[in-house]
PDB file of C-alpha atoms in Angstrom:
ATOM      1  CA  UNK S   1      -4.275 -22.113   3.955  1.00  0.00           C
ATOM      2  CA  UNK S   2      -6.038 -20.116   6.909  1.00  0.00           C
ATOM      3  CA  UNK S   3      -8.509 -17.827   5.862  1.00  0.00           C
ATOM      4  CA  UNK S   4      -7.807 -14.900   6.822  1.00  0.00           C
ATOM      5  CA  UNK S   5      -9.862 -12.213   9.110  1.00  0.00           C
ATOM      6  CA  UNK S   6     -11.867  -9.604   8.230  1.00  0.00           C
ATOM      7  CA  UNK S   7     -10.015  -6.140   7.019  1.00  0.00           C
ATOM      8  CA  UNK S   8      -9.197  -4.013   9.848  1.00  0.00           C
ATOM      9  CA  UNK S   9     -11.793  -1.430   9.808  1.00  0.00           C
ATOM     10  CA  UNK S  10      -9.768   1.984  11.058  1.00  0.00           C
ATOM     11  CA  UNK S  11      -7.520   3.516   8.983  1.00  0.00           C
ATOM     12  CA  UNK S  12      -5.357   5.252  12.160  1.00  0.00           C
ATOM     13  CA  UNK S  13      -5.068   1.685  14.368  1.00  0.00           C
ATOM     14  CA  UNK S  14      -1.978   0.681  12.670  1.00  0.00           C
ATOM     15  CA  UNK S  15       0.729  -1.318  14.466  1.00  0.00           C
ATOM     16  CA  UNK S  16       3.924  -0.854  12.772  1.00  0.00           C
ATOM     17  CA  UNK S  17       5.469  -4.993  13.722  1.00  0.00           C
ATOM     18  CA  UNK S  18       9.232  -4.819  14.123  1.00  0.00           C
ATOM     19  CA  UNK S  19      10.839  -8.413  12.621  1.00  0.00           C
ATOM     20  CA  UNK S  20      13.788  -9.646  14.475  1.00  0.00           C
ATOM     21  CA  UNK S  21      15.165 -12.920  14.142  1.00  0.00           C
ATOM     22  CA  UNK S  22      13.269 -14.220  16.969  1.00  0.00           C
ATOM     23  CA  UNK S  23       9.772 -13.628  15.248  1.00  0.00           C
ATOM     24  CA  UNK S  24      11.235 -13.842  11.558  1.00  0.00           C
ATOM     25  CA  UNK S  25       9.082 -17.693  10.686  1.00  0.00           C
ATOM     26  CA  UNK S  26       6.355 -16.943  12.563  1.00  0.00           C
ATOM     27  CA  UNK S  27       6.138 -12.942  11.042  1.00  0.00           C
ATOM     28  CA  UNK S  28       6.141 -14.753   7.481  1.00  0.00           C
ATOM     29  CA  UNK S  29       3.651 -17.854   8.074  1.00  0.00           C
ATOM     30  CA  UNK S  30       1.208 -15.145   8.944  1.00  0.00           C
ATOM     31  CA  UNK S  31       2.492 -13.241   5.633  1.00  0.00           C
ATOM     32  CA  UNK S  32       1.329 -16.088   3.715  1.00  0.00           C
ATOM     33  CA  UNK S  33      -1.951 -16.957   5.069  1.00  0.00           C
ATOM     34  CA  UNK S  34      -3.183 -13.306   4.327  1.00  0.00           C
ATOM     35  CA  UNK S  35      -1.532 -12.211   1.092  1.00  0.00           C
ATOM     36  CA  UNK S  36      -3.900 -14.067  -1.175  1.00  0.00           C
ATOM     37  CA  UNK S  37      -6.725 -11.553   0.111  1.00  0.00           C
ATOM     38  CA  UNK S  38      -4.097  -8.749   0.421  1.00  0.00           C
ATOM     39  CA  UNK S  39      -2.149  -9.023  -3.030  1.00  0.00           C
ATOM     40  CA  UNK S  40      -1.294  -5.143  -3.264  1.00  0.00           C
ATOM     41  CA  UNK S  41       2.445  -4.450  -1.302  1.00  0.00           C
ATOM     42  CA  UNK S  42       4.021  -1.756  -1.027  1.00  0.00           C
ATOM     43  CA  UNK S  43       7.616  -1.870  -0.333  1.00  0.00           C
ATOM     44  CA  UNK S  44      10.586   0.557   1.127  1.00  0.00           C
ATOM     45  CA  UNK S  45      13.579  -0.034   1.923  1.00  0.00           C
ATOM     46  CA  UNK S  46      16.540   1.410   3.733  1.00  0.00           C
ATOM     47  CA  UNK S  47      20.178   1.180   2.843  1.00  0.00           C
ATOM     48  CA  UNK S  48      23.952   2.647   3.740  1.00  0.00           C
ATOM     49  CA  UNK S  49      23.188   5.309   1.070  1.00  0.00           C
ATOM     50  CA  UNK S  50      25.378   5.953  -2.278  1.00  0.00           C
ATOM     51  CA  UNK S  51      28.792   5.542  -2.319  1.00  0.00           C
ATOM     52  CA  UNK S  52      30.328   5.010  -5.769  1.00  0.00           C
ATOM     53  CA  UNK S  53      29.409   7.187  -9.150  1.00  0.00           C
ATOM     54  CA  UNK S  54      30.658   5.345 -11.828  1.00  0.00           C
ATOM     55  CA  UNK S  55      32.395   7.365 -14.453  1.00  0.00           C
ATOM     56  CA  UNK S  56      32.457   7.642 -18.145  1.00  0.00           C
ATOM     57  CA  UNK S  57      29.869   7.782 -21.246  1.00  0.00           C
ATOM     58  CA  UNK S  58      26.762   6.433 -21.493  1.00  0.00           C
ATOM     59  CA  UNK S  59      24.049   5.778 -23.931  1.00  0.00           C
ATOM     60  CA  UNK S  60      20.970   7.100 -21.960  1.00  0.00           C
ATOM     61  CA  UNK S  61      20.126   8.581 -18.153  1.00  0.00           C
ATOM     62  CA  UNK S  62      18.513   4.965 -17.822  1.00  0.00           C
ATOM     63  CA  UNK S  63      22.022   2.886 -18.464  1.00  0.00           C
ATOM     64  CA  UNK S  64      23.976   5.599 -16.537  1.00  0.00           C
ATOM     65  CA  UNK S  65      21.319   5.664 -13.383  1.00  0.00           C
ATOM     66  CA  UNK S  66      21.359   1.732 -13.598  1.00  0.00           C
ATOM     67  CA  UNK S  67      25.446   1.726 -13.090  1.00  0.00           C
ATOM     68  CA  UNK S  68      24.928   3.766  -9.995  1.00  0.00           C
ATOM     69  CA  UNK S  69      22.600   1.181  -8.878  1.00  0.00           C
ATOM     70  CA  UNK S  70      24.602  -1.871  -9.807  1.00  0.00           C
ATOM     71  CA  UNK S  71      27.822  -0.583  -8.489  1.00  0.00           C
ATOM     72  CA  UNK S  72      26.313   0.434  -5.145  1.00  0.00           C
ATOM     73  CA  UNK S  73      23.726  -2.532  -3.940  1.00  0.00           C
ATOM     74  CA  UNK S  74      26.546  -4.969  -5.473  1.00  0.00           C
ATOM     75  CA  UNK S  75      28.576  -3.269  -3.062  1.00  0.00           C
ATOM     76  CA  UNK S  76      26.653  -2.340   0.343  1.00  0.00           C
ATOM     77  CA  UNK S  77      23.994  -4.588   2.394  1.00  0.00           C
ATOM     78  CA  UNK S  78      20.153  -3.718   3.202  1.00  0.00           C
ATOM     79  CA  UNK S  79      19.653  -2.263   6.162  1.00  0.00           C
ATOM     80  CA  UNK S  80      15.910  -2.420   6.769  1.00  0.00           C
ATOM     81  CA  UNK S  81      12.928  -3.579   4.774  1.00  0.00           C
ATOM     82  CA  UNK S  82       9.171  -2.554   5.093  1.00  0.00           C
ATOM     83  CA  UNK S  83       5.610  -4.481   3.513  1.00  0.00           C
ATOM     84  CA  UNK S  84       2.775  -3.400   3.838  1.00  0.00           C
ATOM     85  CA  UNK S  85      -0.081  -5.247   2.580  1.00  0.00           C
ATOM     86  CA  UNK S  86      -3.499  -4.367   1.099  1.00  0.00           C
ATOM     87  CA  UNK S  87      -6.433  -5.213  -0.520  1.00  0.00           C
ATOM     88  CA  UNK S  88      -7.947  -3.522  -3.844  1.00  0.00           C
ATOM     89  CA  UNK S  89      -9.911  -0.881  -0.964  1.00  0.00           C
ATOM     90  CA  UNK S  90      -6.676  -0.234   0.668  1.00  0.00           C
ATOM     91  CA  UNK S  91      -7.500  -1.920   4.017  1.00  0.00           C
ATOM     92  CA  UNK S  92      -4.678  -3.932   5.931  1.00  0.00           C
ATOM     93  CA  UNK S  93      -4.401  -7.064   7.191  1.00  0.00           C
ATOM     94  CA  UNK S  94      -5.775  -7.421  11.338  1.00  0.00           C
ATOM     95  CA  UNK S  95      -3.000  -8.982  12.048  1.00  0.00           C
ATOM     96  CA  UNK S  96      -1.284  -7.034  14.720  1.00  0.00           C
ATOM     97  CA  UNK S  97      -1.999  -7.050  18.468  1.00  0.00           C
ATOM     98  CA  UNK S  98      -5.933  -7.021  19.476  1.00  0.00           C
ATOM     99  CA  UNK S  99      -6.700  -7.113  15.446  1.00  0.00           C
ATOM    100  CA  UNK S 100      -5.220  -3.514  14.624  1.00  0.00           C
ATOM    101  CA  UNK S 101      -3.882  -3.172  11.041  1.00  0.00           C
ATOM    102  CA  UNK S 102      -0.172  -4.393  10.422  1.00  0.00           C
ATOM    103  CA  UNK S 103       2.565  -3.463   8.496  1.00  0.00           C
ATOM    104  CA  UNK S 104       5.765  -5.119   8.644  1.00  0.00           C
ATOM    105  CA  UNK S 105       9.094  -3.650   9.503  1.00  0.00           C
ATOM    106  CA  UNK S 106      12.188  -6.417   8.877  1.00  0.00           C
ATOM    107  CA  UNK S 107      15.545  -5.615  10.290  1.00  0.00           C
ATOM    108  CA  UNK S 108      18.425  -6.854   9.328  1.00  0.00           C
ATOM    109  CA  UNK S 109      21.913  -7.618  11.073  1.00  0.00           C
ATOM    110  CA  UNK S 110      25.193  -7.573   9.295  1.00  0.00           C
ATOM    111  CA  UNK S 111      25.964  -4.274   8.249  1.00  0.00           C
ATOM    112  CA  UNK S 112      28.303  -2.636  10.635  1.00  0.00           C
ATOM    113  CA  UNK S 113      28.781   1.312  10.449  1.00  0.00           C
ATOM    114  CA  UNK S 114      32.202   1.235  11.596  1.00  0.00           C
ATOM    115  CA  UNK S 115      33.547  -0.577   9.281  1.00  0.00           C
ATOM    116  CA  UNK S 116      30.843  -1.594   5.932  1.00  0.00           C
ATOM    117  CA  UNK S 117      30.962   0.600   2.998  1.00  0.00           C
ATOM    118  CA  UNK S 118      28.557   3.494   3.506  1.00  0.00           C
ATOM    119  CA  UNK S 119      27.367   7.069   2.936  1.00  0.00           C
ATOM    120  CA  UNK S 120      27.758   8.612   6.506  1.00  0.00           C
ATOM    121  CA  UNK S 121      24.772  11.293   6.171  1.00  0.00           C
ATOM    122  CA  UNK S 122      22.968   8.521   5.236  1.00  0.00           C
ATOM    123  CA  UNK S 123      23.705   6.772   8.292  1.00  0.00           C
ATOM    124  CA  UNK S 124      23.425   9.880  10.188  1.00  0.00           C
ATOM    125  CA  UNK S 125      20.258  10.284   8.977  1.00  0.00           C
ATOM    126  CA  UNK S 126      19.202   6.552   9.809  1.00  0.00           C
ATOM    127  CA  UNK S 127      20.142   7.234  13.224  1.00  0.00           C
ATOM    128  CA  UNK S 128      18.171  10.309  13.950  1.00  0.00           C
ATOM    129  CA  UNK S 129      15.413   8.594  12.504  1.00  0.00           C
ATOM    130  CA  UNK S 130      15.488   5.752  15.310  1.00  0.00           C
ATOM    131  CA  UNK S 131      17.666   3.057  13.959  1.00  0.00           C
ATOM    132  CA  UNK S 132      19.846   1.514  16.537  1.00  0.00           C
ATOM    133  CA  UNK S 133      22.446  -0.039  14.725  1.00  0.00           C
ATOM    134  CA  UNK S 134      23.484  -2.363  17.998  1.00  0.00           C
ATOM    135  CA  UNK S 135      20.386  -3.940  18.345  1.00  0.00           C
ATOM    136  CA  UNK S 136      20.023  -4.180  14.465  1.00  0.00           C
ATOM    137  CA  UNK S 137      23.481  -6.209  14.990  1.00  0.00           C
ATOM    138  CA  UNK S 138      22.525  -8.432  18.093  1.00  0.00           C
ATOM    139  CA  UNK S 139      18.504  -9.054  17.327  1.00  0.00           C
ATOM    140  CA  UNK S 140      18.362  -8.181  13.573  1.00  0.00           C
ATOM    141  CA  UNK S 141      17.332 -11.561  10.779  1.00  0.00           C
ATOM    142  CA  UNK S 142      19.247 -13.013   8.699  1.00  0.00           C
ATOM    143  CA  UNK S 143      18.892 -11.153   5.471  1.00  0.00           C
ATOM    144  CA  UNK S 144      19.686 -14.477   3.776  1.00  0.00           C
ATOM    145  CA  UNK S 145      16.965 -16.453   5.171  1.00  0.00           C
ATOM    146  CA  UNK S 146      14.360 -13.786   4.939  1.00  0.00           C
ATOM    147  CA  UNK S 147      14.850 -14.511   0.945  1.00  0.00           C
ATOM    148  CA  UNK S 148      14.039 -18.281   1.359  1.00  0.00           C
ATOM    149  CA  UNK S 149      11.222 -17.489   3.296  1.00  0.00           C
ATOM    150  CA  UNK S 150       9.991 -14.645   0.966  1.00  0.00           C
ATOM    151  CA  UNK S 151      10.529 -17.086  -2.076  1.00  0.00           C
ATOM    152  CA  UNK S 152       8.438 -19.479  -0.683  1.00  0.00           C
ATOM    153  CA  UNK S 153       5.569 -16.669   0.853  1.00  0.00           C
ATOM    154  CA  UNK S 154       3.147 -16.234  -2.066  1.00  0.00           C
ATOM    155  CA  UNK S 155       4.761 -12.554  -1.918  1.00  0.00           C
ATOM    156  CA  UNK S 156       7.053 -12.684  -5.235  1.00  0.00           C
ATOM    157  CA  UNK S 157       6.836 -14.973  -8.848  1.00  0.00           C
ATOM    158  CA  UNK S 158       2.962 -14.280  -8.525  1.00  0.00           C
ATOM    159  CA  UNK S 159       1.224 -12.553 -10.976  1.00  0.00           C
ATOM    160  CA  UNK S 160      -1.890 -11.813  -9.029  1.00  0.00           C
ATOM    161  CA  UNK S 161       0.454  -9.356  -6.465  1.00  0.00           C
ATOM    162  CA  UNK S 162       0.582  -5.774  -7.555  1.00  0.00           C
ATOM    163  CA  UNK S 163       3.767  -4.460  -5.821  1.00  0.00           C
ATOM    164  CA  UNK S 164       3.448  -0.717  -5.158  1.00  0.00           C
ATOM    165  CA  UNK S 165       6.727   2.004  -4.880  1.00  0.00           C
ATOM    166  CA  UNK S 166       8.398   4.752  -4.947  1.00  0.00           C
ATOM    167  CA  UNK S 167      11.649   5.763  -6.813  1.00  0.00           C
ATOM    168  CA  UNK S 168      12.146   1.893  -6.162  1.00  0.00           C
ATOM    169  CA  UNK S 169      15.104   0.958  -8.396  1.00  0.00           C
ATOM    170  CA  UNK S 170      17.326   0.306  -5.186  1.00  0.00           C
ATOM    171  CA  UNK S 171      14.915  -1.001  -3.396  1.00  0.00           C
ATOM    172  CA  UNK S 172      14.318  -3.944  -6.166  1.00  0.00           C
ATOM    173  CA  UNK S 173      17.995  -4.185  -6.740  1.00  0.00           C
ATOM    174  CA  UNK S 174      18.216  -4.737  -3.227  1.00  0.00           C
ATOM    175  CA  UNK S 175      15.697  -7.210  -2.873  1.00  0.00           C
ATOM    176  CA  UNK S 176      16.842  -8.803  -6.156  1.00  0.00           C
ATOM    177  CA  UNK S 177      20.073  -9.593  -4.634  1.00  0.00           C
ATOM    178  CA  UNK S 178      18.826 -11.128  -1.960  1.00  0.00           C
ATOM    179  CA  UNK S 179      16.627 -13.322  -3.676  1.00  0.00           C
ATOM    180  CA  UNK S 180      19.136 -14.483  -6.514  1.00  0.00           C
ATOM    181  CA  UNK S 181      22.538 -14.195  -4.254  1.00  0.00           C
ATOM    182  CA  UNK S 182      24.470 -13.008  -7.310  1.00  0.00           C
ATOM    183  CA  UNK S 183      25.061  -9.459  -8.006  1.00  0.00           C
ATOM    184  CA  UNK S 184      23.091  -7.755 -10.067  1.00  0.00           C
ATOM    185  CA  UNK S 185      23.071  -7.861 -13.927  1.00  0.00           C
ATOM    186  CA  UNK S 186      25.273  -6.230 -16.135  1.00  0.00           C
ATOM    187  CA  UNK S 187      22.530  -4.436 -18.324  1.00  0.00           C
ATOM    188  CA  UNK S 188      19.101  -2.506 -17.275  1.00  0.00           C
ATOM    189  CA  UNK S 189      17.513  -4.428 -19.924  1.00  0.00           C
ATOM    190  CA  UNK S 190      18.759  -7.609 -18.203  1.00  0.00           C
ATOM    191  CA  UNK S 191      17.592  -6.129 -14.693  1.00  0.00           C
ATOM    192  CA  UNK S 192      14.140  -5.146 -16.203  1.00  0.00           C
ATOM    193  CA  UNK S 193      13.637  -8.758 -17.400  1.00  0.00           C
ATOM    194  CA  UNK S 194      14.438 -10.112 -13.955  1.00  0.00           C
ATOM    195  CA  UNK S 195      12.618  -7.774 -12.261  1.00  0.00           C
ATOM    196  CA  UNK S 196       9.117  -8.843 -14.212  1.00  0.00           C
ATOM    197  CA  UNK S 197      10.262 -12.359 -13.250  1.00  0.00           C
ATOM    198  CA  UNK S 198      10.014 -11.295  -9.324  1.00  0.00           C
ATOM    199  CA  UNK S 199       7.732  -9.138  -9.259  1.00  0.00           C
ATOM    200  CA  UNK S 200       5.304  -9.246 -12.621  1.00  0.00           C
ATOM    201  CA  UNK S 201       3.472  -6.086 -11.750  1.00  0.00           C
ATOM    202  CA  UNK S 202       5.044  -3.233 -10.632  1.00  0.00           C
ATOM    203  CA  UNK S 203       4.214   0.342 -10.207  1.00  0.00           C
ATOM    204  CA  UNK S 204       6.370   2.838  -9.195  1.00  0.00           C
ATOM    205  CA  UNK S 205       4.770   6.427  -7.932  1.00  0.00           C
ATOM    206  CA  UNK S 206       7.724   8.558  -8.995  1.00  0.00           C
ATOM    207  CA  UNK S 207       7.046   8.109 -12.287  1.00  0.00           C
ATOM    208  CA  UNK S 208       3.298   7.724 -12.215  1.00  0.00           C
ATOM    209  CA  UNK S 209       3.433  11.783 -10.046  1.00  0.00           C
ATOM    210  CA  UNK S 210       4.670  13.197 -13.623  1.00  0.00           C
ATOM    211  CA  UNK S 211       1.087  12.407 -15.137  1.00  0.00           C
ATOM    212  CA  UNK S 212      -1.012  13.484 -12.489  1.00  0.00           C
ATOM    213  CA  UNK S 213      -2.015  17.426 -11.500  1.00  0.00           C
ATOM    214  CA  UNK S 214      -1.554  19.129 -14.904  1.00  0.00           C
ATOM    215  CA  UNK S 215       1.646  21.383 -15.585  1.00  0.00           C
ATOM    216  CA  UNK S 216       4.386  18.654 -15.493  1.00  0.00           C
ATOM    217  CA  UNK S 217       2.698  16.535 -12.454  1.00  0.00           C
ATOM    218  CA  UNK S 218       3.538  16.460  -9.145  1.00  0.00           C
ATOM    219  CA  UNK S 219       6.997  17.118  -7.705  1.00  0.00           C
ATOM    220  CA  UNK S 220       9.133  15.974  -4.560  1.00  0.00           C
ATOM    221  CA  UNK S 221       9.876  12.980  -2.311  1.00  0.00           C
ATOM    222  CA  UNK S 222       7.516  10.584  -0.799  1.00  0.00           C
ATOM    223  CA  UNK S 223       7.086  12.718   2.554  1.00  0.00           C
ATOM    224  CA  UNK S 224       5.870  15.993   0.390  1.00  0.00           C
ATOM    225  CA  UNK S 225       3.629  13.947  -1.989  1.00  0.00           C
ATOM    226  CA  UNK S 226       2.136  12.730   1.451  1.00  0.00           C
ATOM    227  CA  UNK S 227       1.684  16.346   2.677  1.00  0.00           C
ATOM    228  CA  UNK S 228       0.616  17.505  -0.916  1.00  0.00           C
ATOM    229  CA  UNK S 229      -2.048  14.681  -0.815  1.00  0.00           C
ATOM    230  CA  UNK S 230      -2.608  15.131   2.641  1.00  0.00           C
ATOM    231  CA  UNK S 231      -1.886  11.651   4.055  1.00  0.00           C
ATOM    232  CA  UNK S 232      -0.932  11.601   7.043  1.00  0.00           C
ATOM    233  CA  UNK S 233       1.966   9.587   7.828  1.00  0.00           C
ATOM    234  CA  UNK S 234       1.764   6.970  10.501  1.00  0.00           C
ATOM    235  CA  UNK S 235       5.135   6.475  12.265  1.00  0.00           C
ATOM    236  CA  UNK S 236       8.771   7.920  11.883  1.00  0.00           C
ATOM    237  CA  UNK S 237      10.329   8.636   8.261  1.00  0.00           C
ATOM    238  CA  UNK S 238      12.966   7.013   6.937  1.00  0.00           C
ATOM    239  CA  UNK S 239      12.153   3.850   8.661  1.00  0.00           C
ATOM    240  CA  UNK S 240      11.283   1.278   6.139  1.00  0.00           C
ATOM    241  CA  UNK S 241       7.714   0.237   7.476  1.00  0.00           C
ATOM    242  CA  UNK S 242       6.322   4.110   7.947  1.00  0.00           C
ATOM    243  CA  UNK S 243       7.641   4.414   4.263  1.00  0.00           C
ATOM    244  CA  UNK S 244       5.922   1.780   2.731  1.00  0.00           C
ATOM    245  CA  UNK S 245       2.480   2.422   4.847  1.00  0.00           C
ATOM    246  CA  UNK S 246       2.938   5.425   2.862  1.00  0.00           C
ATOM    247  CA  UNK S 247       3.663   5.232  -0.220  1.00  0.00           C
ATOM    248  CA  UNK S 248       0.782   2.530  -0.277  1.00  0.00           C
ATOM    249  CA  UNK S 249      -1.268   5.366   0.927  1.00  0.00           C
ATOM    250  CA  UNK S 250      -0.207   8.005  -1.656  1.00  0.00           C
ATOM    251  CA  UNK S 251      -0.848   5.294  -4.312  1.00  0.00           C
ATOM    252  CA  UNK S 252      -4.414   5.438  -3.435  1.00  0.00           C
ATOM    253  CA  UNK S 253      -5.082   8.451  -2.921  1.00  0.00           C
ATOM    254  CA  UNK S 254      -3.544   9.171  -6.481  1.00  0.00           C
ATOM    255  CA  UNK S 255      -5.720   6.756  -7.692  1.00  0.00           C
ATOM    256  CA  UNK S 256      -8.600   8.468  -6.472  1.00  0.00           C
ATOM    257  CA  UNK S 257      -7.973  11.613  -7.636  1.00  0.00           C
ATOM    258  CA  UNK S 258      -5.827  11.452 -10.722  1.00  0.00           C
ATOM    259  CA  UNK S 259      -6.362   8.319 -11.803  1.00  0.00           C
ATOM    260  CA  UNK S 260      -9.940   7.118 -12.006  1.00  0.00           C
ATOM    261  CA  UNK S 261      -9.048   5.271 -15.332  1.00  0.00           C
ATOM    262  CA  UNK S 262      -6.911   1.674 -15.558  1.00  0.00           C
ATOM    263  CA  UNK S 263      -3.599   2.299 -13.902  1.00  0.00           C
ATOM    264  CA  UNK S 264      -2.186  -0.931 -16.548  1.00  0.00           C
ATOM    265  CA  UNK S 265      -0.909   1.870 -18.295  1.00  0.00           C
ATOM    266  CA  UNK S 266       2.137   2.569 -16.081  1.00  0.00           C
ATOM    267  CA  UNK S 267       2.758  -0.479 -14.704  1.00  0.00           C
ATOM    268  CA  UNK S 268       6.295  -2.171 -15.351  1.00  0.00           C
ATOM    269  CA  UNK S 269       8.119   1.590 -15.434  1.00  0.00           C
ATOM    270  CA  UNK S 270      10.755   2.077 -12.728  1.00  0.00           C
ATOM    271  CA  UNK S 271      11.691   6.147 -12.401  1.00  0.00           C
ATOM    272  CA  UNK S 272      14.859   6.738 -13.958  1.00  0.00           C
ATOM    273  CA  UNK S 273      15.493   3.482 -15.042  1.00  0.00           C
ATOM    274  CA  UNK S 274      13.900   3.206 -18.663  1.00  0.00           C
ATOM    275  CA  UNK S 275      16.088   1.801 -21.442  1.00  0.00           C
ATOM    276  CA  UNK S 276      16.580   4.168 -24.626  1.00  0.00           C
ATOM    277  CA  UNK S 277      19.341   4.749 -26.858  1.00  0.00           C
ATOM    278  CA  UNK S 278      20.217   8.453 -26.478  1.00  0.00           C
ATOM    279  CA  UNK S 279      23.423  11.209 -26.858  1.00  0.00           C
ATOM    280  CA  UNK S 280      26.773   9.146 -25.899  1.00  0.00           C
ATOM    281  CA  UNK S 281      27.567  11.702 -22.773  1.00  0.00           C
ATOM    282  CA  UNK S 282      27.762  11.099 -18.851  1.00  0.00           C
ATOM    283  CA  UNK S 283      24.150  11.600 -17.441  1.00  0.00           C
ATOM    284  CA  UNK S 284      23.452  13.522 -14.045  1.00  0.00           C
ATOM    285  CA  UNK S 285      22.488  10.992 -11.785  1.00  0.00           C
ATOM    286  CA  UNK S 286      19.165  11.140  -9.819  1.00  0.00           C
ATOM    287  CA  UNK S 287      18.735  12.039  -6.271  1.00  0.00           C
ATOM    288  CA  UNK S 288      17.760   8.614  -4.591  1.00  0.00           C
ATOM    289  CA  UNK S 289      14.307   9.488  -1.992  1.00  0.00           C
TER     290      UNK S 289
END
């Protein structure tokens, strides 16, 4: 394996790489030369929205939030996915164009607007974010052979990567179905389970916000736990690379702040999606971020 440069040095030089499939192998062979020195990712990702609420009772919030989330990624196709990659300091990789810091944006073709399930504020909102669904269709990768190559990266089954989100359980459903090509499991328990398979350590910042500032934690999406943090975000929200630069941001900076202790703690706990036996009623379902 290449060793990899030394860590960018300024936190603001960040190039945000767009990955079509003309740059798709050559996008990952850098991936894996660098992620053994860069083993925290953060990941976002950006799909046609919600479209089905399954009805009925349901044992806890967990098992109801989880049928949302089967019935809709088993349903609709990822749009957009974004990694960004750190070490334990937070620096990025020098990977991008005259060694700035590099983040990686994958698009995707094969979801068509016109005529693939989808939420249309959703897609409304995609588009006035920047995503141009006609490229996306004539340049975007194949979201099947992005799996093989991220099976074979270094990036997932490795216990040594800390994967970083937030409110993330479409996000790994998403990626799950990719990587397995089946739809997801029938239970969260079973989705837990292969989710610690894929990704062995997880943290999700949704959940982690409720023990952090006193009085019931912090509250909001990831763009107003940026602002309450005061990151400042690099790119365009709602695209899948600004999103994970981020939330991998936020992560430290909550770190810093709230966290000064192990983080072990609250790793392995996706927001929403925690298995308990509760009251037999329908659940409101969470807002997805």
């Amino acid at each position: 394996m290449a060793v990899p440069p030394p860590a960018a040095e300024s936190p603001d030089a960040v190039e945000i790489r767009d990955v079509w499939a003309g740059n798709l192998e050559e996008e990952f062979a850098v991936i894996r030369d660098v992620v053994d020195a860069y083993p925290y990712v953060a990941m976002d990702t950006e799909f046609p929205g919600v479209v089905v609420q399954p009805v009925g009772s349901f044992r806890s919030f967990g098992d109801h939030n989880y049928a949302i989330l089967k019935a809709n990624v088993d349903m609709l196709k990822l749009i957009q996915l974004g990694l960004t990659l750190s070490d334990a300091n937070g620096a990025l990789p020098p990977c991008g164009t005259d060694g700035r810091a590099c983040v990686w944006q994958f698009n995707f073709r094969g979801f068509d607007p016109s005529s693939d399930p989808n939420n249309s504020d959703s897609i409304d909102l995609l588009r006035r974010s920047g995503i141009d669904f006609d490229r996306f269709a004539a340049e975007g990768a194949d979201a099947t052979r992005f799996a093989e190559l991220l099976m074979s990266s270094g990036v997932v089954l490795n216990a040594d990567v800390q994967w970083i989100t937030f409110h993330s359980g479409h996000d790994f459903g998403y990626l799950l179905r990719l990587l397995t090509q089946r739809d997801m499991p029938e239970t969260l328990v079973e989705f837990l389970e292969l989710s610690k398979v894929f990704f062995p350590v997880l943290y999700d910042i949704k959940h982690i916000m409720k023990f952090c500032g006193g009085g019931g934690g912090l509250h909001g999406g990831l763009s107003r736990l940026g602002e309450l943090l005061s990151v400042k975000r690099v790119g365009t929200g709602h695209q899948a690379g600004s999103d994970s630069l981020l939330t991998l941001q936020c992560f430290k900076k909550l770190k810093e702040l709230y966290l000064k202790e192990s983080t072990e703690m609250y790793a392995g706990v996706l927001f929403g999606l925690i298995p308990e036996v509760g009251e037999n009623k329908p659940a409101p379902p969470l807002p997805i971020e």
